[in-house]
Structure formats: C-alpha cells, structure tokens
C-alpha cells in the first residue's frame, strides 16, 4: 500500500513522469504496471496483476529448490528488463528522460547471479542510469550496495518498515537535479566481495584470470571463460603472472 | 509614459497574487492542488511530499538541515514560493522560532490523491455511442488552425477570411495592449507589446490570452476562481476523448464556447447530445505553467546571404515574417524573404529587439537546420545585433549651450567646474563653446554668477 502511494506521488509530481513496475520472482520477472499505457490506468490495477504474477511464478519454479529456505529472486533479470525498457524509451523519441531505477529488495542475494548483475550494473552506469536501492529484507544486500555505489544512486536500508512511505518519499522521490544539494543517506560501507565463477560462492580472496578477469576460488589449469592456459600453480611465487591473487577490499 | 509590458509571466504568479480567501477556496478543488504542485520548483515539490503525512509543525531549523550548504539559496526560494502560494503557513512559536505546516485543505487533497490515485474529472463518453472521434493529428491541425485564425483576427481583422465567433467586445479586451488605434479612421497599429506577443511561442501566447480572459471575467459576472479551477480541470482531461457537455454547469458551458473559438476544445454536435473534445492546447495548459519544453515543428531556414525561406502556407507566419523582413515572393507552401537593414530598422522602430527576432528564428528553425549549431548563421545574427546597436549609437540628453564667455580663464574655470559636477557633455576651446547637461544647469548658473563678482 505504501509503495502504491509512492507510485502515485511520483506520477503526481510531474505530468511527464512515468512509472514502470517490474515484479521479480523466484524464476521469472515481468512488467506488472506501466503508467504510460493509458491515462486512466491507476496504480491499483497493479495488485491483481501482481497476484497473477506470483501464481505463475510459483507454478513455474521447480519445487525441490525450496528446501534450502528463502531463495533469492531473479534480480539480474529484472534489472536487465528495466534497462531494456529505458533503452527503448531513449531510442523511441526525441524525449530525453532522466530515468532511474529503484530496487525494492527483500530477499537475500543470490551469488549465482553475480556476473549477470554486475553486467547490468555496468550497462546502467554507461547509460547514466542511477540505481537506487531500498532493502527491506533482514540483511544488507552486497549486490545493491555495489549497484548504487557504482551508478551513483542511493542505498538505504530503512530501520522501520512501518514508515516505508516516508522513506520512499523523502529519499527516493527526489529528482536527480535536486539530489545535488540535498542531504541524502551516505553509503556507510560497501561490500565489494565478488562471487567466483566456478562455484558461485562469495569469496574474500581468490584467483583471477589475467586475460579476461574471471574470478575463481581455487587455482585452475585453464580459464573456463576465455580458455587461456595458466602456468604452474605456484601461489607463493610472485613471478607467476597468470594466477594473480585478488586483493581483498 | 505608461507602457504595457507583454511578458510571458507565469500563470502561477497570478494565482499567488490572488487574495488569501480566494486561494484557500481554490485549494478545495483537487485538480488545482495537483496543478499547483506540478508547477512548483523541484525542491518545493519534494518538501510538500516530505511533509505530506506530518501533522505537526516543523521548525525551519529542521528543514534547513535537509539541504547541503550550497543548496541553501534554492531552499529559500522553494520555501518562499510555498509560502507565497499559501501551501505552507508560517507561524512563530513561543521560542520565536519559525515553524511551518502545510495548508490543511491542500494537504488533505494531495493525500487523497496519493492514496487513491488520480481520478479523472469526468468520465469520457463510451466510444461505442456512434460518434466519430477525430484522430489526434486532425485534432492538432484543428487546434492550430483555430488558434492562427484567432491570432490573425487579433492583429488585423481584415486579413482573416473566416470569422470567429468571439464577440467584438471580447476581441477588444484581448487587443488591449497589443494594438493601438489613434482614431477610428486609421487602421489599428500593433504596439511594441503586440509585436513581442506575436514572436512568443504558442504556449506563452495562450497564457497571455487566458490571463486577459480571466482578468476580464469579473466584468462579465464570472468568478475568477471558478474560471481558473475550470481551466485547470480542463487540462487534466485526456486529449482526443469526447466528454458529454451535459456534465458541465451553465457557466462552464459559456466558457467552453469561448474556448472552442480559441481552439482549446472542439465541439461536436450529435443527434441527441453534444460533446467537447479537449485539444492539445487545453491539456498543455497546466504543463506550460512550469516550462515550455514542447517544441513545435520549425519552418524557417535562414541562409548566410540574409535570405530567408519559410516553408509554411500559413498567413499568420507570413504576417509575422513581414514584421522584420522583406517578403519577396510567396509560393503555395513557401515564403521567400530577405532580412534587410531597412526591414530590420522598421522592426526596431516598432520596439522589437534583435534578440527577440533571433530567438524567434532559432525557435522556429526548420528541422533540417535546427540540428546545426548555430541554427541561424552567425554572420546574420551578428549583423542584426550590429544594426541594432547602430541605432543606439546616438543618445539624446537634454542640455544647455553656453557661449560668449568673457575670457579664456572664465571659460576654462567653467569647463573644470562642469567636469567636476559630471555635467560636461562637449566643449570647444577655440570658439569657447560649452554644452552641459540640463540637470547641472542651475549649478553652472550659480558658478558663473560667482565668477562675475
């Protein structure tokens, strides 16, 4: 309900404002609301669509995966969808919008999506789209911390979820121009840890391929991404050029 | 000399200058709240949103903490604007600290909007009712045609072929300040303000006319607050949808007839009932409050040899171009003219500045040249500015002329004195002539009398 109020208020602020809501599920993501469609469409129409989406998503996901507690959502998919939508708007007309993405994220990070998410973050950075993130889950999200840090968005983990609207309207409703002279939450510390490509687990230290910068948690004979063959595994020998240790941040 | 300044003054300034009573009454209409909120500077919008669900007064010190140091001036502007619009009310508490709170009516309306979503002022008629709606292009063309017809009427009623239904008394109101007529025999001449009006873009022109219309409403027995709220309400209708005219009150029906003549709405008569279709001009009303970002398709190409090609069949365009250029020939879709020194001098005499002409040419540049930077050749713009400054080279100052000084010493002393008091304009020591400004003449007289003694 508070998010709906936030959507309405964004639409209220300027008649040129547009809102697109993308739902992110366990195995799929989809557009649930697009304010540009028809004028009379109201934000309430989002709710039934959202329910429908959740149903479809549940039926589409394999049951057996749910044993390991709360799964992660397909953040990379919805980020890419958002970026695609933005690109479409950029190319479709003479309008020069100043888009931004807000991730309202509740589930824990899925380290398996590391590469896909980082790629979306960098393409957002290239197209000058800030990614704001509002984490409503229990723990901080390292992905979104990095996303907001790299793209110049705001990362916030509200203390009280009852006042979500106040957080949303105070911080995330601010247009990009006004952000230059307003006090906004500063990043307290960003978790820059990466996931390895081989086992998709978050690591502090690892090996990276000097050719394509792929990250591995253990020494490999051959890079699985670019296929370059590494030299002898001599982690204590600094002269080995191909198996370089990643400096922990 | 009283001068009518035609400036594209913001409509919201006009709203802000309404008496407090009227303004509070306006806020009872949710659409006005919406339009007002949208017209605010970005920071002010944000403050409203931030304060929306806060029911206790907020101290000014607390609000200042929201901004960074270098944004303080913007903060002050935003707060000032909010207070001017009576959206924020300022009170001093016991500790002599200023506290602010939102106007309760305004707050309630915006809260309602945010929680329940925007509602349309009235439901459009079902499309199955057997009415043929004009396409958006047709509607735009209609609006432009109506508007140009109106403008042509405004500047010269003889030129317009199609008569508009606007009563001549209404026309007089609009023409006030734009045209001046010395006596009845002479055709009315455009004033300086009128020229500037023609060079403005459509939105600014529209607002000027609407402002005159509103300003005149009291005389016609209409309440200006009602009129403003209806106009703003109209701007929230969807373009190109038909609305039943029976949903309007009697006053609104008379207003809408006037608006149809301006091209803001298109009236259509069905077999049983009639309906109105808002055009882009109407729905842009509240947009143009804040910025005029909508760009028209340009039509003018200016070449470096001072020739001007205007791809337009509109009579109005031709009339406007004639204001500052010599129109050489006219083809069905093309007007060819030249910007000459004489034509520009004529324009300058009428009070048009070179900057206005240049900005008109730039705003209406043909898409082919609009991509180029600059869209109007630099040598042309520079020459126009030079010609303008040529005219300003001679400055006339009321002055007094002195001659026949008794001796060279007296003359030189007089010169020095005039120089000291800053009144010396010209001297000729050979002939002992001296010209001083009129305002220092009494001092000079006094000085010369003392010299004689």
mmCIF file of C-alpha atoms in Angstrom, chain B residues 207-408:
data_model
loop_
_atom_site.group_PDB
_atom_site.id
_atom_site.type_symbol
_atom_site.label_atom_id
_atom_site.label_comp_id
_atom_site.label_asym_id
_atom_site.label_seq_id
_atom_site.Cartn_x
_atom_site.Cartn_y
_atom_site.Cartn_z
ATOM 1 C CA UNK B 207 -1.330 32.089 -21.348
ATOM 2 C CA UNK B 208 -1.309 35.761 -22.143
ATOM 3 C CA UNK B 209 -4.743 35.465 -23.697
ATOM 4 C CA UNK B 210 -6.061 33.291 -20.901
ATOM 5 C CA UNK B 211 -4.783 35.786 -18.365
ATOM 6 C CA UNK B 212 -6.589 38.597 -20.115
ATOM 7 C CA UNK B 213 -9.650 36.403 -20.258
ATOM 8 C CA UNK B 214 -9.515 35.697 -16.557
ATOM 9 C CA UNK B 215 -8.740 39.292 -15.710
ATOM 10 C CA UNK B 216 -11.802 40.352 -17.625
ATOM 11 C CA UNK B 217 -14.048 37.702 -16.112
ATOM 12 C CA UNK B 218 -15.275 39.795 -13.195
ATOM 13 C CA UNK B 219 -16.779 42.294 -15.599
ATOM 14 C CA UNK B 220 -18.742 39.533 -17.250
ATOM 15 C CA UNK B 221 -20.081 38.374 -13.937
ATOM 16 C CA UNK B 222 -17.906 35.302 -13.635
ATOM 17 C CA UNK B 223 -15.899 34.434 -10.608
ATOM 18 C CA UNK B 224 -12.227 34.306 -11.496
ATOM 19 C CA UNK B 225 -11.633 31.471 -9.051
ATOM 20 C CA UNK B 226 -14.319 29.390 -10.770
ATOM 21 C CA UNK B 227 -12.789 30.142 -14.106
ATOM 22 C CA UNK B 228 -9.293 29.210 -13.011
ATOM 23 C CA UNK B 229 -10.464 25.978 -11.469
ATOM 24 C CA UNK B 230 -12.402 25.049 -14.589
ATOM 25 C CA UNK B 231 -9.457 25.794 -16.857
ATOM 26 C CA UNK B 232 -7.116 23.743 -14.754
ATOM 27 C CA UNK B 233 -9.654 20.956 -14.544
ATOM 28 C CA UNK B 234 -9.867 21.013 -18.308
ATOM 29 C CA UNK B 235 -6.158 20.490 -18.572
ATOM 30 C CA UNK B 236 -6.500 17.174 -16.777
ATOM 31 C CA UNK B 237 -8.874 15.767 -19.360
ATOM 32 C CA UNK B 238 -7.466 13.330 -21.843
ATOM 33 C CA UNK B 239 -6.678 14.726 -25.257
ATOM 34 C CA UNK B 240 -8.874 13.401 -28.008
ATOM 35 C CA UNK B 241 -11.552 11.889 -25.774
ATOM 36 C CA UNK B 242 -15.092 13.100 -26.013
ATOM 37 C CA UNK B 243 -16.844 14.390 -22.933
ATOM 38 C CA UNK B 244 -20.526 14.983 -22.646
ATOM 39 C CA UNK B 245 -21.311 18.647 -22.468
ATOM 40 C CA UNK B 246 -24.229 17.959 -20.142
ATOM 41 C CA UNK B 247 -21.789 17.273 -17.341
ATOM 42 C CA UNK B 248 -20.881 20.956 -17.301
ATOM 43 C CA UNK B 249 -22.638 23.693 -15.418
ATOM 44 C CA UNK B 250 -24.235 26.588 -17.267
ATOM 45 C CA UNK B 251 -21.326 28.926 -16.610
ATOM 46 C CA UNK B 252 -18.873 26.331 -17.772
ATOM 47 C CA UNK B 253 -20.846 25.872 -20.944
ATOM 48 C CA UNK B 254 -20.478 29.513 -21.854
ATOM 49 C CA UNK B 255 -16.804 29.356 -21.058
ATOM 50 C CA UNK B 256 -16.299 26.307 -23.190
ATOM 51 C CA UNK B 257 -17.832 28.049 -26.166
ATOM 52 C CA UNK B 258 -15.243 30.796 -25.892
ATOM 53 C CA UNK B 259 -12.529 28.216 -25.512
ATOM 54 C CA UNK B 260 -13.689 26.415 -28.634
ATOM 55 C CA UNK B 261 -13.088 29.612 -30.579
ATOM 56 C CA UNK B 262 -9.552 29.687 -29.289
ATOM 57 C CA UNK B 263 -9.014 26.093 -30.354
ATOM 58 C CA UNK B 264 -8.735 24.695 -26.861
ATOM 59 C CA UNK B 265 -11.630 22.339 -27.324
ATOM 60 C CA UNK B 266 -13.538 21.044 -30.315
ATOM 61 C CA UNK B 267 -17.273 20.997 -30.006
ATOM 62 C CA UNK B 268 -19.265 18.360 -31.801
ATOM 63 C CA UNK B 269 -22.970 18.073 -32.147
ATOM 64 C CA UNK B 270 -24.557 14.656 -32.119
ATOM 65 C CA UNK B 271 -28.124 13.758 -32.826
ATOM 66 C CA UNK B 272 -29.236 13.881 -29.220
ATOM 67 C CA UNK B 273 -26.433 15.405 -27.276
ATOM 68 C CA UNK B 274 -23.267 17.340 -27.903
ATOM 69 C CA UNK B 275 -19.819 16.764 -26.548
ATOM 70 C CA UNK B 276 -16.488 18.502 -26.355
ATOM 71 C CA UNK B 277 -13.060 17.147 -27.148
ATOM 72 C CA UNK B 278 -10.099 18.828 -25.487
ATOM 73 C CA UNK B 279 -7.186 19.502 -27.834
ATOM 74 C CA UNK B 280 -3.530 19.562 -27.028
ATOM 75 C CA UNK B 281 -3.731 23.271 -26.336
ATOM 76 C CA UNK B 282 -6.071 22.605 -23.429
ATOM 77 C CA UNK B 283 -4.238 19.687 -21.956
ATOM 78 C CA UNK B 284 -0.983 21.595 -22.230
ATOM 79 C CA UNK B 285 -2.346 24.372 -20.081
ATOM 80 C CA UNK B 286 -1.012 23.024 -16.857
ATOM 81 C CA UNK B 287 2.208 21.858 -18.477
ATOM 82 C CA UNK B 288 3.063 25.254 -19.786
ATOM 83 C CA UNK B 289 2.759 26.588 -16.295
ATOM 84 C CA UNK B 290 6.190 25.433 -15.406
ATOM 85 C CA UNK B 291 8.167 25.049 -18.572
ATOM 86 C CA UNK B 292 7.703 25.343 -22.264
ATOM 87 C CA UNK B 293 9.526 22.260 -23.320
ATOM 88 C CA UNK B 294 7.135 21.277 -26.036
ATOM 89 C CA UNK B 295 8.647 22.181 -29.354
ATOM 90 C CA UNK B 296 6.789 22.932 -32.491
ATOM 91 C CA UNK B 297 7.926 21.852 -35.874
ATOM 92 C CA UNK B 298 10.022 24.704 -37.239
ATOM 93 C CA UNK B 299 9.747 26.056 -40.734
ATOM 94 C CA UNK B 300 12.325 28.802 -41.268
ATOM 95 C CA UNK B 301 15.666 28.437 -42.984
ATOM 96 C CA UNK B 302 17.983 31.417 -42.857
ATOM 97 C CA UNK B 303 20.963 31.452 -45.169
ATOM 98 C CA UNK B 304 24.232 33.274 -44.737
ATOM 99 C CA UNK B 305 23.275 35.660 -47.529
ATOM 100 C CA UNK B 306 20.414 37.002 -45.379
ATOM 101 C CA UNK B 307 17.774 35.245 -47.390
ATOM 102 C CA UNK B 308 15.046 33.502 -45.546
ATOM 103 C CA UNK B 309 12.930 30.596 -46.693
ATOM 104 C CA UNK B 310 9.847 29.743 -44.701
ATOM 105 C CA UNK B 311 8.103 26.524 -45.530
ATOM 106 C CA UNK B 312 4.647 27.492 -44.496
ATOM 107 C CA UNK B 313 1.329 28.198 -46.067
ATOM 108 C CA UNK B 314 0.048 29.999 -43.030
ATOM 109 C CA UNK B 315 -0.969 33.589 -43.456
ATOM 110 C CA UNK B 316 -0.066 34.255 -39.880
ATOM 111 C CA UNK B 317 3.506 33.181 -40.420
ATOM 112 C CA UNK B 318 3.710 35.439 -43.404
ATOM 113 C CA UNK B 319 2.421 38.348 -41.347
ATOM 114 C CA UNK B 320 4.918 37.644 -38.606
ATOM 115 C CA UNK B 321 7.833 37.401 -41.027
ATOM 116 C CA UNK B 322 6.723 40.620 -42.623
ATOM 117 C CA UNK B 323 7.332 42.298 -39.283
ATOM 118 C CA UNK B 324 11.072 42.134 -39.684
ATOM 119 C CA UNK B 325 11.870 41.083 -43.209
ATOM 120 C CA UNK B 326 11.037 41.961 -46.780
ATOM 121 C CA UNK B 327 8.833 39.237 -48.188
ATOM 122 C CA UNK B 328 9.829 38.853 -51.801
ATOM 123 C CA UNK B 329 7.551 36.229 -53.145
ATOM 124 C CA UNK B 330 5.123 33.655 -51.935
ATOM 125 C CA UNK B 331 4.602 30.201 -53.317
ATOM 126 C CA UNK B 332 1.828 27.906 -52.163
ATOM 127 C CA UNK B 333 3.982 26.333 -49.480
ATOM 128 C CA UNK B 334 6.941 28.662 -49.330
ATOM 129 C CA UNK B 335 7.558 32.230 -48.328
ATOM 130 C CA UNK B 336 10.817 33.741 -49.502
ATOM 131 C CA UNK B 337 12.090 36.873 -47.892
ATOM 132 C CA UNK B 338 15.215 38.799 -47.174
ATOM 133 C CA UNK B 339 16.379 40.307 -43.942
ATOM 134 C CA UNK B 340 17.494 43.779 -44.881
ATOM 135 C CA UNK B 341 18.707 46.760 -42.965
ATOM 136 C CA UNK B 342 15.534 48.677 -43.818
ATOM 137 C CA UNK B 343 13.191 45.894 -42.773
ATOM 138 C CA UNK B 344 15.032 45.489 -39.502
ATOM 139 C CA UNK B 345 15.001 49.230 -38.815
ATOM 140 C CA UNK B 346 11.262 49.111 -39.273
ATOM 141 C CA UNK B 347 11.097 46.340 -36.718
ATOM 142 C CA UNK B 348 13.354 48.162 -34.285
ATOM 143 C CA UNK B 349 11.186 51.235 -34.573
ATOM 144 C CA UNK B 350 8.226 49.129 -33.593
ATOM 145 C CA UNK B 351 10.050 48.119 -30.454
ATOM 146 C CA UNK B 352 11.149 44.638 -31.436
ATOM 147 C CA UNK B 353 14.658 43.856 -30.340
ATOM 148 C CA UNK B 354 17.203 41.947 -32.358
ATOM 149 C CA UNK B 355 17.359 39.325 -29.617
ATOM 150 C CA UNK B 356 13.660 38.636 -29.994
ATOM 151 C CA UNK B 357 13.943 38.189 -33.723
ATOM 152 C CA UNK B 358 16.933 35.935 -33.353
ATOM 153 C CA UNK B 359 15.260 33.786 -30.757
ATOM 154 C CA UNK B 360 12.170 33.575 -32.952
ATOM 155 C CA UNK B 361 14.278 32.400 -35.882
ATOM 156 C CA UNK B 362 16.076 29.907 -33.698
ATOM 157 C CA UNK B 363 12.916 28.544 -32.129
ATOM 158 C CA UNK B 364 11.250 28.123 -35.483
ATOM 159 C CA UNK B 365 14.244 26.788 -37.348
ATOM 160 C CA UNK B 366 13.423 24.152 -39.918
ATOM 161 C CA UNK B 367 14.297 20.635 -38.694
ATOM 162 C CA UNK B 368 16.995 20.417 -41.354
ATOM 163 C CA UNK B 369 18.868 23.403 -39.986
ATOM 164 C CA UNK B 370 17.792 23.004 -36.369
ATOM 165 C CA UNK B 371 20.321 20.223 -35.928
ATOM 166 C CA UNK B 372 23.103 22.552 -36.922
ATOM 167 C CA UNK B 373 24.731 24.740 -34.335
ATOM 168 C CA UNK B 374 24.036 27.610 -34.634
ATOM 169 C CA UNK B 375 20.747 27.117 -36.415
ATOM 170 C CA UNK B 376 20.772 30.697 -37.640
ATOM 171 C CA UNK B 377 24.066 31.653 -39.338
ATOM 172 C CA UNK B 378 26.337 33.626 -37.069
ATOM 173 C CA UNK B 379 27.050 36.358 -39.569
ATOM 174 C CA UNK B 380 23.335 37.084 -39.814
ATOM 175 C CA UNK B 381 22.771 37.224 -36.070
ATOM 176 C CA UNK B 382 25.876 39.361 -35.558
ATOM 177 C CA UNK B 383 24.836 41.760 -38.278
ATOM 178 C CA UNK B 384 21.381 42.047 -36.767
ATOM 179 C CA UNK B 385 22.858 42.908 -33.414
ATOM 180 C CA UNK B 386 25.210 45.409 -35.025
ATOM 181 C CA UNK B 387 22.389 47.155 -36.835
ATOM 182 C CA UNK B 388 20.520 47.355 -33.604
ATOM 183 C CA UNK B 389 23.458 48.859 -31.735
ATOM 184 C CA UNK B 390 23.896 51.302 -34.630
ATOM 185 C CA UNK B 391 20.543 52.763 -33.755
ATOM 186 C CA UNK B 392 21.521 53.122 -30.155
ATOM 187 C CA UNK B 393 24.730 54.959 -31.012
ATOM 188 C CA UNK B 394 23.144 58.384 -30.666
ATOM 189 C CA UNK B 395 21.830 59.212 -27.273
ATOM 190 C CA UNK B 396 19.892 62.360 -26.706
ATOM 191 C CA UNK B 397 20.225 64.202 -23.437
ATOM 192 C CA UNK B 398 18.537 67.474 -22.556
ATOM 193 C CA UNK B 399 21.326 70.044 -22.415
ATOM 194 C CA UNK B 400 22.189 73.736 -22.239
ATOM 195 C CA UNK B 401 24.547 75.573 -24.508
ATOM 196 C CA UNK B 402 26.894 78.328 -23.257
ATOM 197 C CA UNK B 403 28.814 80.785 -25.427
ATOM 198 C CA UNK B 404 30.383 84.231 -25.381
ATOM 199 C CA UNK B 405 32.494 83.743 -22.331
ATOM 200 C CA UNK B 406 34.224 86.972 -21.322
ATOM 201 C CA UNK B 407 37.678 85.401 -21.161
ATOM 202 C CA UNK B 408 39.578 82.185 -21.683
#
